[in-house]
Amino acid sequence: MSETTNAAEESARIRAEFTVEGALAGMRLDAALAGALDAPRTRTSGWILDGHVTVTNNGKAVKIGKSYKLSAGDEVVVDASAPRDLADIRPEKVDGFRIVHLDEDIVVVDKPAGVAAHPSPGWHGPTVISALMGEGISVATSGAAERQGIVHRLDVGTSGLMVVARSERAYTELKRAFKERTVDKVYHTLVQGLPDPLRGTIDAPIGRHPGNEWKFAVVEDGRNSITHYDVLEAFGPASLVEVHLETGRTHQIRVHFSALRHPCCGDLTYGADPRFSAELGLTRQWLHAHRLGFDHPGTGERVTFTSEYPLDLSYALTALREGKVQLS
């Protein structure tokens, strides 16, 4: 096995390659990586789910998940960010960052666009973790060092609600809730054109884009991905849509609507019209985590939180309602 780690640098990577043989055959992939690389299993599971681990056999790619059982002859490659300690994260005040709810188990935040959920290689802007530290709010220690307390994520360019675990009990219960899909995640998005039918379900697997490592796409061997939607308002050039996520894949809403040829307005990465986006005043995708509901990990009571649209999204919506912009 070969491995290189440079923990002194923020951009450090963990790279490893090995061939499965002997006792490794038959082991779960996340457990084998944890033992081989002396890393917490939560971290190795995260690497797998985030696409930082690949497995091939006889030169052919193998579809994997964290519970994938290794076979003799499998070639495993890891290329992931080295863990960071919370001590390396600088507390900061973030404009537009709002605490919606706070108790001993959880903190629910309203995240503005331009803020990442947690630190990652190449990202030098604010994060939910650094913003919480700036507010003097502690989080659970469970999870990989750079994403402690984080149980779900929003894209940097997506605004809205996130829940972060503050207690270890909350971290365990919320992770289970997201895995078992008992969390109600409701988004609002403005998409180009008018989806047909007006209410429907998009059931299409999502995986890494074959031609761009930073993008995702609907691909045959991707992970199961299900999006339910309902058109709330139609404006001709665009439609306001409510989205319920059954699964929570990276960029899921953006990828699914792009695949329908109705990309999220402002989302140039996934095919939005740049001129129309500019006329709407958008510099990011019109996508907002509007409502979040789950069983409170401390009390068991069902709690629901809502978030209003931020100014940039409200401006674009008003422009459409008043007929000030048209899709070219």
Tab-separated table of C-alpha atoms in Angstrom:
chain	number	residue	atom	x	y	z
A	1	MET	CA	0.000	0.000	0.000
A	2	SER	CA	1.201	3.504	-0.752
A	3	GLU	CA	0.031	6.519	1.242
A	4	THR	CA	0.959	10.186	1.471
A	5	THR	CA	-0.347	12.600	4.080
A	6	ASN	CA	0.651	16.208	4.739
A	7	ALA	CA	-1.493	17.377	7.651
A	8	ALA	CA	0.446	20.620	7.962
A	9	GLU	CA	-1.204	22.046	4.865
A	10	GLU	CA	-4.891	22.843	4.497
A	11	SER	CA	-4.892	21.371	1.016
A	12	ALA	CA	-3.326	18.084	2.203
A	13	ARG	CA	-4.537	14.864	0.665
A	14	ILE	CA	-4.669	11.248	1.718
A	15	ARG	CA	-3.830	9.032	-1.223
A	16	ALA	CA	-3.690	5.251	-1.042
A	17	GLU	CA	-3.787	2.320	-3.438
A	18	PHE	CA	-3.957	-1.371	-2.596
A	19	THR	CA	-5.046	-4.723	-3.982
A	20	VAL	CA	-7.459	-6.795	-1.916
A	21	GLU	CA	-6.061	-10.105	-0.779
A	22	GLY	CA	-6.069	-12.359	2.249
A	23	ALA	CA	-8.177	-11.232	5.204
A	24	LEU	CA	-9.406	-8.090	3.406
A	25	ALA	CA	-11.534	-10.175	1.034
A	26	GLY	CA	-15.125	-10.238	2.299
A	27	MET	CA	-14.747	-7.156	4.508
A	28	ARG	CA	-16.973	-4.098	4.199
A	29	LEU	CA	-15.185	-1.371	2.274
A	30	ASP	CA	-15.585	1.290	4.991
A	31	ALA	CA	-14.272	-1.078	7.665
A	32	ALA	CA	-11.322	-2.171	5.525
A	33	LEU	CA	-10.344	1.438	4.838
A	34	ALA	CA	-10.686	2.341	8.516
A	35	GLY	CA	-8.293	-0.455	9.477
A	36	ALA	CA	-5.867	0.039	6.604
A	37	LEU	CA	-5.590	3.823	6.984
A	38	ASP	CA	-6.098	4.067	10.759
A	39	ALA	CA	-9.069	6.401	10.252
A	40	PRO	CA	-12.481	6.591	11.967
A	41	ARG	CA	-15.146	4.602	10.155
A	42	THR	CA	-17.358	7.704	9.931
A	43	ARG	CA	-14.592	9.381	7.950
A	44	THR	CA	-13.996	6.477	5.563
A	45	SER	CA	-17.765	6.193	4.992
A	46	GLY	CA	-17.785	9.896	4.116
A	47	TRP	CA	-14.961	9.402	1.622
A	48	ILE	CA	-16.933	6.644	-0.094
A	49	LEU	CA	-20.212	8.582	-0.198
A	50	ASP	CA	-18.432	11.697	-1.487
A	51	GLY	CA	-16.811	9.792	-4.368
A	52	HIS	CA	-13.223	9.854	-3.070
A	53	VAL	CA	-12.859	6.061	-3.262
A	54	THR	CA	-12.886	3.954	-6.437
A	55	VAL	CA	-12.763	0.192	-6.852
A	56	THR	CA	-11.932	-1.717	-10.014
A	57	ASN	CA	-11.644	-5.440	-10.738
A	58	ASN	CA	-9.955	-6.725	-13.869
A	59	GLY	CA	-9.853	-3.149	-15.107
A	60	LYS	CA	-13.603	-2.605	-14.783
A	61	ALA	CA	-15.138	-0.074	-12.394
A	62	VAL	CA	-17.184	-1.583	-9.555
A	63	LYS	CA	-20.303	0.122	-8.199
A	64	ILE	CA	-19.701	0.669	-4.489
A	65	GLY	CA	-21.259	1.949	-1.302
A	66	LYS	CA	-19.865	2.014	2.210
A	67	SER	CA	-21.225	-1.512	2.857
A	68	TYR	CA	-19.716	-2.953	-0.339
A	69	LYS	CA	-18.021	-6.296	0.375
A	70	LEU	CA	-14.507	-6.456	-1.025
A	71	SER	CA	-13.516	-9.293	-3.356
A	72	ALA	CA	-10.067	-10.757	-3.881
A	73	GLY	CA	-8.334	-8.873	-6.672
A	74	ASP	CA	-10.229	-5.618	-6.170
A	75	GLU	CA	-8.036	-2.579	-6.785
A	76	VAL	CA	-8.904	0.178	-4.288
A	77	VAL	CA	-7.851	3.802	-4.777
A	78	VAL	CA	-8.387	6.567	-2.201
A	79	ASP	CA	-7.866	10.264	-2.922
A	80	ALA	CA	-9.413	12.320	-0.127
A	81	SER	CA	-8.749	15.436	1.906
A	82	ALA	CA	-6.733	14.997	5.071
A	83	PRO	CA	-8.750	15.607	8.261
A	84	ARG	CA	-8.663	19.015	9.847
A	85	ASP	CA	-9.045	19.789	13.501
A	86	LEU	CA	-11.679	22.265	14.695
A	87	ALA	CA	-8.797	24.201	16.241
A	88	ASP	CA	-7.723	25.070	12.677
A	89	ILE	CA	-11.087	26.669	11.848
A	90	ARG	CA	-11.301	30.417	12.418
A	91	PRO	CA	-14.515	31.712	14.040
A	92	GLU	CA	-16.111	34.476	11.989
A	93	LYS	CA	-19.184	36.652	11.769
A	94	VAL	CA	-21.080	35.978	8.543
A	95	ASP	CA	-23.530	38.473	7.037
A	96	GLY	CA	-26.985	37.000	6.608
A	97	PHE	CA	-26.280	33.977	8.805
A	98	ARG	CA	-29.186	33.521	11.202
A	99	ILE	CA	-29.887	31.228	14.152
A	100	VAL	CA	-33.467	29.956	13.797
A	101	HIS	CA	-33.545	27.631	16.814
A	102	LEU	CA	-31.068	26.710	19.539
A	103	ASP	CA	-31.199	24.191	22.385
A	104	GLU	CA	-28.800	21.765	24.046
A	105	ASP	CA	-29.227	19.131	21.309
A	106	ILE	CA	-29.522	21.023	18.028
A	107	VAL	CA	-29.062	24.330	16.294
A	108	VAL	CA	-31.107	25.175	13.203
A	109	VAL	CA	-29.557	27.842	10.992
A	110	ASP	CA	-30.642	29.875	7.988
A	111	LYS	CA	-27.603	29.681	5.702
A	112	PRO	CA	-27.011	32.437	3.153
A	113	ALA	CA	-25.601	31.675	-0.276
A	114	GLY	CA	-21.817	31.826	-0.418
A	115	VAL	CA	-21.368	29.805	2.774
A	116	ALA	CA	-20.234	26.172	2.698
A	117	ALA	CA	-21.577	23.609	5.143
A	118	HIS	CA	-18.075	22.707	6.353
A	119	PRO	CA	-14.412	23.200	5.377
A	120	SER	CA	-13.131	21.354	2.321
A	121	PRO	CA	-10.036	21.450	0.088
A	122	GLY	CA	-9.973	24.518	-2.140
A	123	TRP	CA	-12.702	26.377	-0.230
A	124	HIS	CA	-11.446	29.494	1.557
A	125	GLY	CA	-14.748	31.198	2.308
A	126	PRO	CA	-17.006	31.060	5.388
A	127	THR	CA	-18.651	27.840	6.573
A	128	VAL	CA	-21.576	26.979	8.803
A	129	ILE	CA	-19.089	25.618	11.346
A	130	SER	CA	-16.976	28.795	11.391
A	131	ALA	CA	-20.130	30.938	11.598
A	132	LEU	CA	-21.437	28.915	14.560
A	133	MET	CA	-18.066	29.276	16.266
A	134	GLY	CA	-18.314	33.016	15.633
A	135	GLU	CA	-21.632	32.982	17.509
A	136	GLY	CA	-20.050	31.047	20.387
A	137	ILE	CA	-22.149	27.934	19.682
A	138	SER	CA	-20.539	24.534	20.188
A	139	VAL	CA	-21.388	21.442	18.131
A	140	ALA	CA	-21.128	17.682	18.596
A	141	THR	CA	-17.692	16.077	18.256
A	142	SER	CA	-19.016	13.113	16.241
A	143	GLY	CA	-18.157	12.903	12.563
A	144	ALA	CA	-14.996	13.647	10.623
A	145	ALA	CA	-12.904	16.419	12.188
A	146	GLU	CA	-13.720	18.981	9.500
A	147	ARG	CA	-17.468	18.304	9.591
A	148	GLN	CA	-18.207	17.625	13.255
A	149	GLY	CA	-21.914	17.937	14.046
A	150	ILE	CA	-22.872	18.143	10.365
A	151	VAL	CA	-25.666	15.683	9.518
A	152	HIS	CA	-26.623	17.076	6.082
A	153	ARG	CA	-25.387	19.721	3.686
A	154	LEU	CA	-26.486	22.478	1.338
A	155	ASP	CA	-24.483	23.559	-1.702
A	156	VAL	CA	-22.474	26.768	-1.299
A	157	GLY	CA	-24.833	28.534	-3.723
A	158	THR	CA	-28.019	27.253	-2.064
A	159	SER	CA	-29.599	29.214	0.789
A	160	GLY	CA	-31.905	28.078	3.544
A	161	LEU	CA	-32.306	25.759	6.489
A	162	MET	CA	-29.780	23.355	7.983
A	163	VAL	CA	-29.813	21.510	11.280
A	164	VAL	CA	-26.524	20.847	13.094
A	165	ALA	CA	-26.140	18.443	16.010
A	166	ARG	CA	-24.849	19.843	19.305
A	167	SER	CA	-25.007	16.654	21.387
A	168	GLU	CA	-23.702	13.200	20.545
A	169	ARG	CA	-27.216	11.806	21.035
A	170	ALA	CA	-28.564	14.296	18.516
A	171	TYR	CA	-25.858	13.445	15.989
A	172	THR	CA	-26.698	9.730	16.142
A	173	GLU	CA	-30.469	10.251	15.993
A	174	LEU	CA	-30.361	12.809	13.177
A	175	LYS	CA	-27.988	10.724	11.068
A	176	ARG	CA	-30.397	7.818	11.464
A	177	ALA	CA	-33.364	10.025	10.553
A	178	PHE	CA	-31.725	11.234	7.341
A	179	LYS	CA	-30.704	7.671	6.447
A	180	GLU	CA	-34.237	6.353	7.067
A	181	ARG	CA	-35.734	9.329	5.145
A	182	THR	CA	-37.979	10.505	7.966
A	183	VAL	CA	-36.765	14.096	7.604
A	184	ASP	CA	-39.072	16.386	5.618
A	185	LYS	CA	-36.840	18.424	3.282
A	186	VAL	CA	-38.785	20.961	1.218
A	187	TYR	CA	-37.088	23.263	-1.283
A	188	HIS	CA	-38.388	26.002	-3.532
A	189	THR	CA	-36.706	26.546	-6.863
A	190	LEU	CA	-37.295	28.724	-9.904
A	191	VAL	CA	-36.772	26.679	-13.063
A	192	GLN	CA	-36.725	27.720	-16.700
A	193	GLY	CA	-39.855	26.930	-18.683
A	194	LEU	CA	-42.822	24.900	-17.477
A	195	PRO	CA	-42.348	21.291	-16.319
A	196	ASP	CA	-44.804	18.812	-17.807
A	197	PRO	CA	-46.599	17.360	-15.931
A	198	LEU	CA	-47.119	20.137	-13.384
A	199	ARG	CA	-46.776	17.633	-10.538
A	200	GLY	CA	-44.567	14.590	-10.726
A	201	THR	CA	-41.648	12.487	-9.562
A	202	ILE	CA	-38.179	12.360	-11.077
A	203	ASP	CA	-36.653	8.932	-10.460
A	204	ALA	CA	-33.239	8.909	-12.117
A	205	PRO	CA	-29.861	7.710	-10.757
A	206	ILE	CA	-27.171	10.329	-10.155
A	207	GLY	CA	-23.411	9.887	-10.270
A	208	ARG	CA	-20.252	11.743	-11.157
A	209	HIS	CA	-20.401	13.501	-14.515
A	210	PRO	CA	-18.337	11.419	-16.983
A	211	GLY	CA	-16.655	14.510	-18.403
A	212	ASN	CA	-16.339	16.824	-15.400
A	213	GLU	CA	-15.156	15.786	-11.931
A	214	TRP	CA	-16.867	18.792	-10.281
A	215	LYS	CA	-20.306	18.046	-11.733
A	216	PHE	CA	-22.901	15.327	-11.366
A	217	ALA	CA	-25.286	13.872	-13.910
A	218	VAL	CA	-28.021	11.321	-14.478
A	219	VAL	CA	-26.017	8.183	-15.281
A	220	GLU	CA	-27.043	4.568	-15.642
A	221	ASP	CA	-24.826	3.278	-12.830
A	222	GLY	CA	-25.489	6.204	-10.460
A	223	ARG	CA	-27.043	6.123	-7.016
A	224	ASN	CA	-30.813	5.883	-6.594
A	225	SER	CA	-32.211	9.451	-6.579
A	226	ILE	CA	-35.862	10.485	-6.210
A	227	THR	CA	-37.269	14.014	-6.416
A	228	HIS	CA	-40.960	14.919	-6.029
A	229	TYR	CA	-42.106	18.286	-7.368
A	230	ASP	CA	-45.189	20.479	-7.658
A	231	VAL	CA	-45.416	23.662	-9.758
A	232	LEU	CA	-46.649	26.512	-7.537
A	233	GLU	CA	-46.663	29.373	-10.074
A	234	ALA	CA	-46.088	29.516	-13.841
A	235	PHE	CA	-44.792	32.683	-15.477
A	236	GLY	CA	-44.151	31.517	-19.039
A	237	PRO	CA	-40.368	31.819	-19.143
A	238	ALA	CA	-39.997	30.232	-15.700
A	239	SER	CA	-41.902	28.382	-12.983
A	240	LEU	CA	-41.770	28.423	-9.191
A	241	VAL	CA	-41.611	24.804	-8.034
A	242	GLU	CA	-41.871	23.147	-4.617
A	243	VAL	CA	-39.584	20.145	-4.267
A	244	HIS	CA	-39.658	17.304	-1.734
A	245	LEU	CA	-36.471	15.265	-1.642
A	246	GLU	CA	-36.846	11.563	-0.951
A	247	THR	CA	-33.101	11.031	-1.303
A	248	GLY	CA	-30.323	13.552	-0.735
A	249	ARG	CA	-27.681	13.262	-3.426
A	250	THR	CA	-25.167	16.004	-4.156
A	251	HIS	CA	-26.698	18.598	-6.534
A	252	GLN	CA	-29.813	16.388	-6.804
A	253	ILE	CA	-32.401	19.084	-7.568
A	254	ARG	CA	-30.073	20.908	-9.940
A	255	VAL	CA	-29.156	17.723	-11.834
A	256	HIS	CA	-32.703	16.358	-12.060
A	257	PHE	CA	-34.245	19.558	-13.416
A	258	SER	CA	-31.343	20.046	-15.793
A	259	ALA	CA	-31.977	16.531	-17.106
A	260	LEU	CA	-35.611	17.552	-17.745
A	261	ARG	CA	-34.314	20.571	-19.715
A	262	HIS	CA	-35.700	22.885	-17.052
A	263	PRO	CA	-32.524	23.979	-15.237
A	264	CYS	CA	-32.715	26.081	-12.091
A	265	CYS	CA	-32.599	29.760	-13.064
A	266	GLY	CA	-29.142	31.198	-12.468
A	267	ASP	CA	-27.496	27.767	-12.447
A	268	LEU	CA	-24.963	28.221	-15.238
A	269	THR	CA	-23.157	25.025	-14.199
A	270	TYR	CA	-26.173	22.953	-15.187
A	271	GLY	CA	-27.360	24.746	-18.300
A	272	ALA	CA	-29.279	27.859	-17.251
A	273	ASP	CA	-29.533	30.630	-19.835
A	274	PRO	CA	-26.878	33.204	-18.821
A	275	ARG	CA	-28.721	36.180	-20.337
A	276	PHE	CA	-32.004	35.321	-18.612
A	277	SER	CA	-30.141	34.731	-15.340
A	278	ALA	CA	-28.531	38.154	-15.623
A	279	GLU	CA	-31.877	39.847	-16.306
A	280	LEU	CA	-33.210	38.221	-13.142
A	281	GLY	CA	-30.226	39.606	-11.244
A	282	LEU	CA	-29.059	36.124	-10.298
A	283	THR	CA	-25.437	35.256	-9.567
A	284	ARG	CA	-26.268	31.767	-8.260
A	285	GLN	CA	-28.961	29.130	-8.639
A	286	TRP	CA	-32.487	30.091	-7.532
A	287	LEU	CA	-32.743	27.326	-4.959
A	288	HIS	CA	-33.789	27.679	-1.336
A	289	ALA	CA	-34.215	25.146	1.495
A	290	HIS	CA	-37.594	26.505	2.552
A	291	ARG	CA	-38.865	24.029	5.137
A	292	LEU	CA	-37.251	21.396	7.374
A	293	GLY	CA	-39.134	18.995	9.623
A	294	PHE	CA	-37.912	16.136	11.816
A	295	ASP	CA	-38.420	14.405	15.150
A	296	HIS	CA	-36.462	16.333	17.774
A	297	PRO	CA	-33.622	14.032	18.910
A	298	GLY	CA	-34.072	15.080	22.540
A	299	THR	CA	-37.835	15.246	23.024
A	300	GLY	CA	-39.132	13.063	20.188
A	301	GLU	CA	-41.557	15.868	19.283
A	302	ARG	CA	-42.035	16.635	15.593
A	303	VAL	CA	-40.612	20.089	14.862
A	304	THR	CA	-40.828	22.115	11.659
A	305	PHE	CA	-38.949	25.256	10.645
A	306	THR	CA	-39.408	27.576	7.667
A	307	SER	CA	-37.227	30.170	5.975
A	308	GLU	CA	-38.303	33.121	3.830
A	309	TYR	CA	-36.620	33.850	0.515
A	310	PRO	CA	-33.519	36.066	0.703
A	311	LEU	CA	-33.450	39.369	-1.183
A	312	ASP	CA	-31.816	38.148	-4.402
A	313	LEU	CA	-34.377	35.371	-4.868
A	314	SER	CA	-37.283	37.659	-3.945
A	315	TYR	CA	-36.097	40.248	-6.489
A	316	ALA	CA	-36.025	37.677	-9.309
A	317	LEU	CA	-39.462	36.343	-8.391
A	318	THR	CA	-40.970	39.837	-8.269
A	319	ALA	CA	-39.481	40.648	-11.682
A	320	LEU	CA	-41.211	37.616	-13.152
A	321	ARG	CA	-44.529	38.317	-11.453
A	322	GLU	CA	-44.473	41.832	-12.869
A	323	GLY	CA	-43.542	40.642	-16.363
A	324	LYS	CA	-40.279	42.581	-16.453
A	325	VAL	CA	-38.131	39.774	-17.924
A	326	GLN	CA	-38.532	37.228	-20.715
A	327	LEU	CA	-36.538	34.141	-21.655
A	328	SER	CA	-34.656	34.803	-24.908
